[in-house]
Coordinates of C-alpha atoms in Angstrom, one line a residue:
Chain A
M1 CA 29.9 8.3 11.5
I2 CA 27.1 10.5 12.3
E3 CA 26.0 9.5 15.9
D4 CA 22.7 11.3 15.9
Q5 CA 20.4 9.3 14.0
K6 CA 17.9 12.2 13.6
L7 CA 20.9 14.2 11.9
A8 CA 21.9 10.9 9.7
K9 CA 18.2 10.6 8.5
E10 CA 18.2 14.4 7.3
V11 CA 21.7 13.9 5.6
I12 CA 20.0 10.9 3.7
A13 CA 16.7 12.6 2.8
R14 CA 18.4 15.9 1.5
R15 CA 20.5 13.8 -0.7
I16 CA 17.7 11.2 -2.1
A17 CA 15.8 14.7 -2.8
R18 CA 18.4 15.9 -5.2
E19 CA 17.3 13.2 -7.5
F20 CA 14.3 14.0 -8.9
K21 CA 13.3 16.1 -11.9
S22 CA 10.1 17.9 -12.4
N23 CA 7.1 16.2 -13.5
Q24 CA 8.3 12.7 -12.4
I25 CA 6.1 10.9 -10.2
V26 CA 7.5 9.5 -6.9
N27 CA 6.5 7.5 -4.2
L28 CA 7.8 7.8 -0.8
G29 CA 7.4 5.0 2.0
I30 CA 6.7 5.5 5.5
G31 CA 9.3 6.6 8.1
L32 CA 12.5 8.1 6.7
P33 CA 11.7 8.1 2.9
T34 CA 8.9 10.9 4.0
L35 CA 11.5 13.1 5.4
V36 CA 12.7 13.4 2.0
A37 CA 9.8 15.4 1.1
N38 CA 11.0 18.1 3.6
H39 CA 13.8 18.4 1.1
I40 CA 12.8 18.8 -2.5
P41 CA 14.1 22.1 -4.3
A42 CA 11.2 24.7 -4.5
E43 CA 12.3 24.7 -8.3
I44 CA 11.6 21.4 -8.8
N45 CA 7.7 20.2 -9.4
I46 CA 7.4 16.6 -8.6
Y47 CA 3.9 14.4 -8.4
L48 CA 3.9 13.0 -4.9
Q49 CA 1.7 9.4 -5.2
S50 CA 0.5 7.4 -2.4
E51 CA -0.6 4.4 -3.2
N52 CA -4.2 4.5 -1.5
G53 CA -5.2 6.8 -4.4
I54 CA -3.3 10.0 -4.4
M55 CA -1.5 11.8 -7.3
G56 CA 0.1 15.2 -6.3
M57 CA -0.1 14.7 -2.2
G58 CA 0.7 17.9 -0.2
P59 CA 1.9 18.4 2.8
A60 CA 0.2 17.7 6.2
P61 CA -2.8 20.2 6.6
A62 CA -2.7 22.7 9.6
P63 CA -4.0 21.6 13.1
G64 CA -8.1 21.7 12.7
R65 CA -8.0 21.6 9.0
E66 CA -7.8 17.9 8.7
D67 CA -10.4 16.2 6.4
P68 CA -10.9 12.1 7.6
D69 CA -11.4 11.2 3.9
V70 CA -7.9 12.7 2.9
T71 CA -5.1 10.0 4.0
N72 CA -1.6 8.8 3.1
A73 CA -1.0 5.3 2.7
G74 CA 0.9 5.3 6.3
G75 CA -2.9 6.3 7.7
S76 CA -1.8 10.1 8.3
H77 CA -3.7 13.3 7.4
V78 CA -2.7 14.9 4.4
T79 CA -3.2 17.9 1.7
V80 CA -4.0 17.4 -1.9
L81 CA -2.2 19.8 -4.5
P82 CA -4.4 22.2 -6.7
H83 CA -3.0 20.0 -9.6
G84 CA -3.4 16.5 -7.7
S85 CA -6.0 14.2 -8.2
Y86 CA -7.9 11.0 -6.4
F87 CA -8.1 7.4 -7.7
D88 CA -9.1 3.7 -6.5
S89 CA -6.8 1.2 -5.5
A90 CA -6.5 -0.7 -9.1
T91 CA -5.7 2.3 -11.0
S92 CA -3.2 3.6 -8.3
F93 CA -1.3 0.1 -8.5
G94 CA -1.8 0.5 -12.3
L95 CA 0.2 3.3 -12.3
I96 CA 3.1 1.6 -10.1
R97 CA 3.3 -1.9 -11.6
G98 CA 3.0 0.2 -15.2
S99 CA 6.3 2.0 -14.8
H100 CA 4.7 5.3 -14.5
V101 CA 6.1 5.9 -11.2
E102 CA 9.9 6.9 -11.7
Y103 CA 11.1 6.7 -8.1
T104 CA 10.1 4.8 -5.3
V105 CA 12.0 5.4 -2.2
L106 CA 11.6 2.9 0.9
G107 CA 13.5 1.5 3.8
A108 CA 15.2 -1.7 4.1
L109 CA 15.4 -4.6 7.2
E110 CA 18.1 -5.9 4.8
V111 CA 19.7 -4.7 1.3
D112 CA 22.7 -7.0 -0.6
Q113 CA 24.9 -6.2 -3.5
E114 CA 22.7 -8.1 -5.8
G115 CA 20.1 -5.2 -5.6
N116 CA 17.6 -7.9 -3.7
L117 CA 15.6 -6.2 -0.8
A118 CA 14.2 -7.6 2.4
S119 CA 11.7 -5.1 3.9
W120 CA 8.2 -6.7 4.8
I121 CA 8.6 -9.8 7.3
I122 CA 11.3 -11.1 10.3
P123 CA 9.4 -14.9 10.4
G124 CA 8.2 -15.6 13.9
K125 CA 8.9 -12.3 15.2
K126 CA 7.1 -9.7 13.3
V127 CA 4.6 -10.2 10.4
P128 CA 2.8 -7.1 9.1
G129 CA 2.7 -7.9 6.0
M130 CA 3.8 -6.4 2.4
G131 CA 1.2 -3.8 1.7
G132 CA 2.1 -2.5 -1.5
A133 CA 5.9 -2.8 -1.1
M134 CA 6.2 -5.7 -3.6
D135 CA 4.3 -3.8 -6.4
L136 CA 6.2 -0.6 -5.8
V137 CA 9.9 -2.2 -6.1
V138 CA 9.0 -4.5 -9.3
G139 CA 6.9 -1.6 -11.0
A140 CA 8.8 1.8 -10.1
K141 CA 11.9 2.6 -12.6
N142 CA 14.2 3.4 -10.0
V143 CA 14.2 1.8 -6.2
I144 CA 16.2 3.7 -3.7
V145 CA 16.7 2.1 -0.4
S146 CA 17.3 4.6 2.4
T147 CA 18.8 3.2 5.3
L148 CA 21.1 4.0 8.3
H149 CA 24.5 2.2 7.3
T150 CA 24.3 0.1 10.5
E151 CA 21.8 -1.0 12.9
K152 CA 23.3 -2.3 16.3
G153 CA 26.7 -1.7 14.9
K154 CA 25.7 -4.6 12.2
S155 CA 25.9 -3.5 8.3
K156 CA 22.6 -3.4 6.8
I157 CA 24.1 -3.6 3.5
L158 CA 24.5 -7.3 3.0
K159 CA 26.8 -10.0 0.6
R160 CA 23.2 -11.5 0.7
C161 CA 20.0 -10.8 2.4
K162 CA 19.1 -13.7 4.7
L163 CA 15.2 -12.5 5.5
P164 CA 12.3 -13.8 3.3
L165 CA 12.8 -11.4 -0.2
T166 CA 10.4 -8.2 -1.1
A167 CA 11.6 -8.6 -4.6
V168 CA 14.6 -10.0 -6.5
K169 CA 17.5 -8.0 -7.8
V170 CA 15.3 -4.7 -7.9
V171 CA 17.6 -1.9 -6.0
K172 CA 19.3 0.7 -8.1
M173 CA 20.5 3.0 -5.6
I174 CA 21.6 2.9 -1.8
V175 CA 21.5 6.2 0.3
T176 CA 23.3 6.0 3.8
E177 CA 24.5 8.7 6.2
L178 CA 27.8 7.6 4.9
G179 CA 27.5 7.6 1.2
V180 CA 26.0 6.3 -2.0
F181 CA 26.1 3.3 -3.8
K182 CA 24.9 2.5 -7.5
V183 CA 24.0 -1.3 -7.7
T184 CA 24.5 -2.4 -11.1
P185 CA 25.0 -5.9 -12.9
Q186 CA 28.4 -5.6 -12.3
G187 CA 28.1 -5.2 -8.6
M188 CA 28.1 -2.2 -6.1
I189 CA 29.9 0.6 -6.6
L190 CA 30.5 3.6 -4.1
T191 CA 29.9 6.7 -5.8
E192 CA 29.8 9.5 -3.1
V193 CA 31.1 9.6 0.6
H194 CA 30.1 11.8 2.9
K195 CA 32.2 14.7 4.0
D196 CA 32.7 13.4 7.6
S197 CA 33.2 9.7 6.5
S198 CA 35.5 8.0 4.4
V199 CA 36.2 5.0 2.2
D200 CA 38.2 3.3 4.8
E201 CA 35.1 4.2 7.4
I202 CA 32.8 2.6 4.7
R203 CA 34.6 -0.6 4.2
A204 CA 34.8 -1.4 7.9
N205 CA 31.2 -0.6 8.3
T206 CA 29.7 -2.8 5.3
E207 CA 29.5 -6.4 4.9
A208 CA 29.0 -6.5 1.1
D209 CA 31.7 -6.1 -1.7
F210 CA 32.0 -3.0 -3.4
T211 CA 34.2 -1.2 -5.6
V212 CA 35.0 2.4 -5.8
A213 CA 33.8 4.6 -8.7
A214 CA 37.0 6.6 -10.6
D215 CA 35.2 9.7 -10.2
L216 CA 34.1 9.4 -6.2
K217 CA 32.2 12.7 -5.0
T218 CA 31.6 14.2 -1.9
M219 CA 28.2 14.2 0.0
E220 CA 27.4 17.2 1.6
Chain B
M1 CA -39.2 3.5 -9.4
F2 CA -35.9 3.1 -7.4
N3 CA -36.1 1.2 -4.0
K4 CA -32.9 0.3 -3.2
L5 CA -33.1 1.7 0.2
I6 CA -33.1 -0.7 3.0
S7 CA -33.6 -0.8 6.3
K8 CA -31.0 -2.1 9.5
Q9 CA -33.2 -5.4 9.5
Q10 CA -33.0 -6.1 5.8
F11 CA -29.4 -5.4 5.9
A12 CA -29.2 -8.1 8.8
D13 CA -31.0 -10.4 7.1
L14 CA -28.3 -10.5 4.4
L15 CA -25.9 -11.6 7.0
K16 CA -25.2 -15.0 6.8
D17 CA -22.3 -17.4 8.8
D18 CA -18.9 -18.5 6.5
M19 CA -20.1 -16.0 4.1
V20 CA -17.3 -14.5 2.0
L21 CA -17.0 -10.2 2.4
M22 CA -15.5 -7.8 0.7
V23 CA -14.9 -4.4 2.5
G24 CA -14.1 -1.0 1.1
G25 CA -11.1 0.9 3.4
F26 CA -7.6 1.8 4.1
L27 CA -6.4 1.6 7.3
G28 CA -10.4 2.7 8.0
C29 CA -10.6 5.3 5.8
G30 CA -13.4 4.7 3.5
S31 CA -15.0 1.7 5.5
P32 CA -18.7 1.4 5.9
E33 CA -18.9 1.7 9.4
A34 CA -22.6 1.6 10.2
L35 CA -22.6 -1.9 8.3
I36 CA -19.8 -3.2 10.2
D37 CA -22.0 -2.0 13.6
I38 CA -24.7 -4.2 12.0
I39 CA -22.8 -7.3 11.4
I40 CA -21.0 -7.0 15.3
E41 CA -24.6 -6.8 16.5
K42 CA -25.9 -9.6 14.6
R43 CA -22.8 -11.7 15.3
V44 CA -22.8 -13.8 12.2
K45 CA -19.8 -16.1 12.5
N46 CA -16.3 -17.5 10.6
L47 CA -16.5 -14.6 7.9
T48 CA -14.0 -14.6 5.1
I49 CA -13.1 -10.7 4.8
I50 CA -11.5 -9.7 1.5
C51 CA -9.5 -6.0 2.2
N52 CA -6.9 -3.8 2.2
D53 CA -5.6 -4.0 5.7
T54 CA -7.2 -5.3 8.8
S55 CA -7.1 -1.6 9.8
F56 CA -7.0 -0.8 13.7
P57 CA -9.2 -2.7 16.6
D58 CA -11.4 -0.1 17.0
R59 CA -11.8 1.1 13.3
G60 CA -13.3 -0.3 10.2
I61 CA -12.9 -3.8 9.6
G62 CA -10.3 -4.2 12.3
R63 CA -13.7 -4.3 14.4
L64 CA -14.8 -7.4 13.2
V65 CA -11.4 -9.0 13.8
A66 CA -11.3 -7.9 17.7
E67 CA -15.0 -9.0 17.6
K68 CA -13.8 -12.5 16.7
L69 CA -15.9 -13.0 13.8
V70 CA -13.5 -13.6 10.9
G71 CA -11.9 -17.0 10.3
R72 CA -9.9 -16.0 7.4
V73 CA -8.8 -12.7 6.0
L74 CA -7.3 -12.0 2.4
T75 CA -5.0 -9.0 3.0
S76 CA -1.8 -6.8 2.4
H77 CA -1.3 -5.9 5.6
I78 CA -2.2 -6.6 9.4
G79 CA 0.5 -4.6 10.9
T80 CA -1.5 -1.9 12.7
N81 CA -4.0 -4.4 13.8
P82 CA -2.3 -6.5 17.0
E83 CA -5.3 -8.4 17.1
T84 CA -5.0 -10.1 14.0
G85 CA -1.6 -11.3 14.6
R86 CA -2.4 -12.4 18.1
Q87 CA -5.4 -14.8 16.7
M88 CA -3.2 -16.0 13.9
V89 CA -0.5 -17.1 16.4
E90 CA -3.4 -18.7 18.6
G91 CA -4.7 -20.1 15.4
T92 CA -8.0 -19.0 15.3
I93 CA -7.9 -16.7 11.9
K94 CA -6.4 -17.8 8.8
V95 CA -4.4 -15.1 7.2
E96 CA -3.4 -15.1 3.6
L97 CA -0.9 -11.8 2.8
I98 CA -1.2 -10.7 -0.6
P99 CA 0.5 -8.1 -2.4
Q100 CA -1.8 -4.9 -2.8
G101 CA -1.7 -4.5 -6.0
T102 CA -2.1 -8.1 -6.8
L103 CA -5.1 -7.9 -4.3
I104 CA -7.0 -5.4 -6.1
E105 CA -6.3 -6.7 -9.2
R106 CA -7.7 -10.0 -8.5
I107 CA -10.7 -8.3 -7.1
R108 CA -11.0 -6.4 -10.7
A109 CA -10.3 -9.5 -12.6
G110 CA -13.3 -11.3 -10.5
G111 CA -15.5 -8.9 -11.0
M112 CA -14.4 -7.5 -15.1
G113 CA -14.8 -11.2 -16.2
L114 CA -11.4 -12.1 -16.4
G115 CA -9.8 -15.6 -15.8
G116 CA -7.0 -14.1 -14.0
F117 CA -3.7 -12.2 -15.1
L118 CA 0.1 -12.5 -15.1
T119 CA 2.1 -10.0 -12.8
P120 CA 5.8 -9.8 -12.1
T121 CA 5.0 -8.7 -8.3
G122 CA 6.2 -11.4 -6.1
V123 CA 8.5 -13.6 -8.5
G124 CA 11.7 -15.0 -6.6
T125 CA 9.7 -14.1 -3.0
V126 CA 7.5 -16.4 -1.1
V127 CA 4.5 -15.0 -3.1
E128 CA 5.4 -17.4 -5.8
E129 CA 4.9 -20.6 -4.0
G130 CA 2.2 -23.0 -5.5
K131 CA 1.5 -20.7 -8.5
Q132 CA 1.9 -21.2 -12.1
K133 CA 4.9 -19.1 -13.8
M134 CA 5.2 -17.8 -17.1
T135 CA 8.1 -16.4 -19.2
I136 CA 6.5 -13.5 -21.8
E137 CA 9.2 -11.6 -24.3
G138 CA 11.9 -12.8 -21.8
R139 CA 10.3 -11.8 -18.2
E140 CA 8.8 -13.7 -15.6
Y141 CA 5.2 -13.1 -14.6
L142 CA 2.8 -15.1 -11.8
L143 CA -0.5 -16.5 -12.8
E144 CA -3.0 -14.3 -10.6
L145 CA -6.8 -15.8 -10.4
P146 CA -9.8 -13.7 -9.9
L147 CA -11.4 -13.3 -6.6
R148 CA -15.1 -12.7 -6.2
A149 CA -17.4 -12.3 -2.7
D150 CA -20.7 -12.8 -1.7
L151 CA -21.3 -9.7 -0.6
A152 CA -19.5 -6.6 -0.9
L153 CA -19.8 -3.6 1.0
V154 CA -19.0 -0.2 -0.3
K155 CA -18.9 3.3 1.7
G156 CA -20.0 5.9 -0.7
G157 CA -19.4 9.9 -0.3
M158 CA -22.7 10.7 -2.0
V159 CA -24.8 8.0 -3.4
D160 CA -28.2 9.3 -5.0
K161 CA -31.3 7.0 -4.8
A162 CA -30.9 5.2 -7.9
G163 CA -27.4 3.9 -6.7
N164 CA -24.8 6.1 -8.5
V165 CA -21.8 6.8 -6.1
I166 CA -19.1 9.3 -5.9
Y167 CA -16.5 8.7 -3.5
H168 CA -14.6 11.5 -1.5
G169 CA -10.8 12.1 -1.4
T170 CA -8.7 8.7 -0.8
A171 CA -11.9 7.1 1.0
R172 CA -12.2 5.7 -2.4
N173 CA -9.7 3.2 -2.4
F174 CA -11.1 -0.4 -2.8
N175 CA -14.8 0.5 -3.0
P176 CA -15.5 1.2 -6.7
V177 CA -13.5 -2.0 -7.5
I178 CA -15.2 -4.1 -4.9
A179 CA -18.7 -3.0 -6.2
F180 CA -17.8 -5.3 -9.4
S181 CA -17.0 -8.3 -7.4
A182 CA -19.8 -9.8 -5.5
E183 CA -23.4 -11.4 -5.8
T184 CA -24.9 -8.4 -3.8
V185 CA -23.5 -5.1 -3.5
V186 CA -24.5 -3.0 -0.6
A187 CA -23.3 0.7 -0.5
E188 CA -23.4 2.8 2.9
A189 CA -24.4 6.4 1.9
G190 CA -22.4 9.2 3.6
K191 CA -24.9 11.6 2.2
L192 CA -28.0 10.4 0.1
V193 CA -29.3 12.6 -2.5
E194 CA -32.1 12.9 -5.0
I195 CA -31.7 11.2 -8.5
G196 CA -30.5 14.1 -11.2
S197 CA -28.3 15.8 -8.3
L198 CA -25.1 14.2 -9.0
N199 CA -23.1 15.1 -12.5
P200 CA -23.2 12.0 -14.8
E201 CA -19.7 13.1 -15.8
S202 CA -18.5 12.6 -12.2
I203 CA -19.8 9.4 -11.1
V204 CA -17.7 6.7 -10.4
T205 CA -19.7 3.5 -9.8
P206 CA -23.0 3.3 -12.1
A207 CA -26.4 2.5 -10.3
P208 CA -26.8 -0.9 -11.7
L209 CA -23.7 -2.1 -9.3
I210 CA -25.3 -1.2 -6.5
D211 CA -27.9 -3.6 -5.1
H212 CA -28.9 -1.8 -2.1
I213 CA -28.2 1.4 -0.1
F214 CA -28.1 1.9 3.8
V215 CA -28.2 5.5 4.9
P216 CA -26.5 5.3 8.5
G217 CA -28.9 6.8 11.3
Q218 CA -31.8 4.9 10.0
S219 CA -33.8 2.2 12.0

């Protein structure tokens, strides 16, 4: 287990960035998923979409160059690349619901072995709202959950989510600092294990049931 | 020929207690701050606000919540404004959380003559409670109904004196959509320009949708 959370998040972000191919539209959630943008290989040209109305989002502007009217869905100042565009929220969610977005990467409060996701509410404690998450996970072709494997020693990957769901059976892939799972109708499959971890360590830290892929790979 | 410019007082006269308002903005970006100032000054009460999010207590729509002028809000996110959560727990504000794509499409339906639409968003979650479900070609959808308002407050980047609007950057968000969906639409002009100075190819909101134009800094 990687103890340093910052390092663990970098491992996750680096792995997810390898999934994308040129010309795909990708939506990255706030927090850990945002780190994925730093690891996209230079030869891959994807379009980062931001649900507040950007296609082709670029990095944060240099200090002093911020435009108050150019922000991402988290409210942070961003830039738009020369091939980018702006649009209204209805168009933005048309892109999302209409399956034009290839990947959506987001965090989870809980995720389970059937691909159910809980990410928007802890009743009685935290009620921020779902924002665009429900549309994103239903509409995008591929839903990748990026999460630290455990929180306070407890598995984030459960047999069954207990919190109110964001969507039912939508998650296709789960990437943690320990490994990569594919979620299939037949169940969850461990496809990669981090070079400093092991199948045994993953079993000990995962509540969900899973099988190990015959061609199990090593994750850098 | 075109006389859409209104004064602060004329805008204040449009405001009534218990009104339903749609207000543009995404976490405060693209909100008509000068019109919001006038609402706060007039202190109309028990407003219903339809908006993407309740912003921050000191920005955009968030200020209406912080000033306790809002009785009900239909929105997708309240997490950045602790005041919305506090008033919700206290019972002084009713919050209806709606998935962002469903919210904007309900507004669009309200303005574009649609009786509703079918969306897969929310199926199998608390969002489906009380809604009609339909199966189309093997996939489940929720029937979502249109939304309309008494007044829509749009923030335009550049507005010409006829009411044509272009937007700047991500300040566009809900603005061009709400311009279709209210009885009266007021545009706050980031910059007011002469008729003919905007390229017709670039105009996002056509002039007849805008009833009134307010230029910040006017008395």
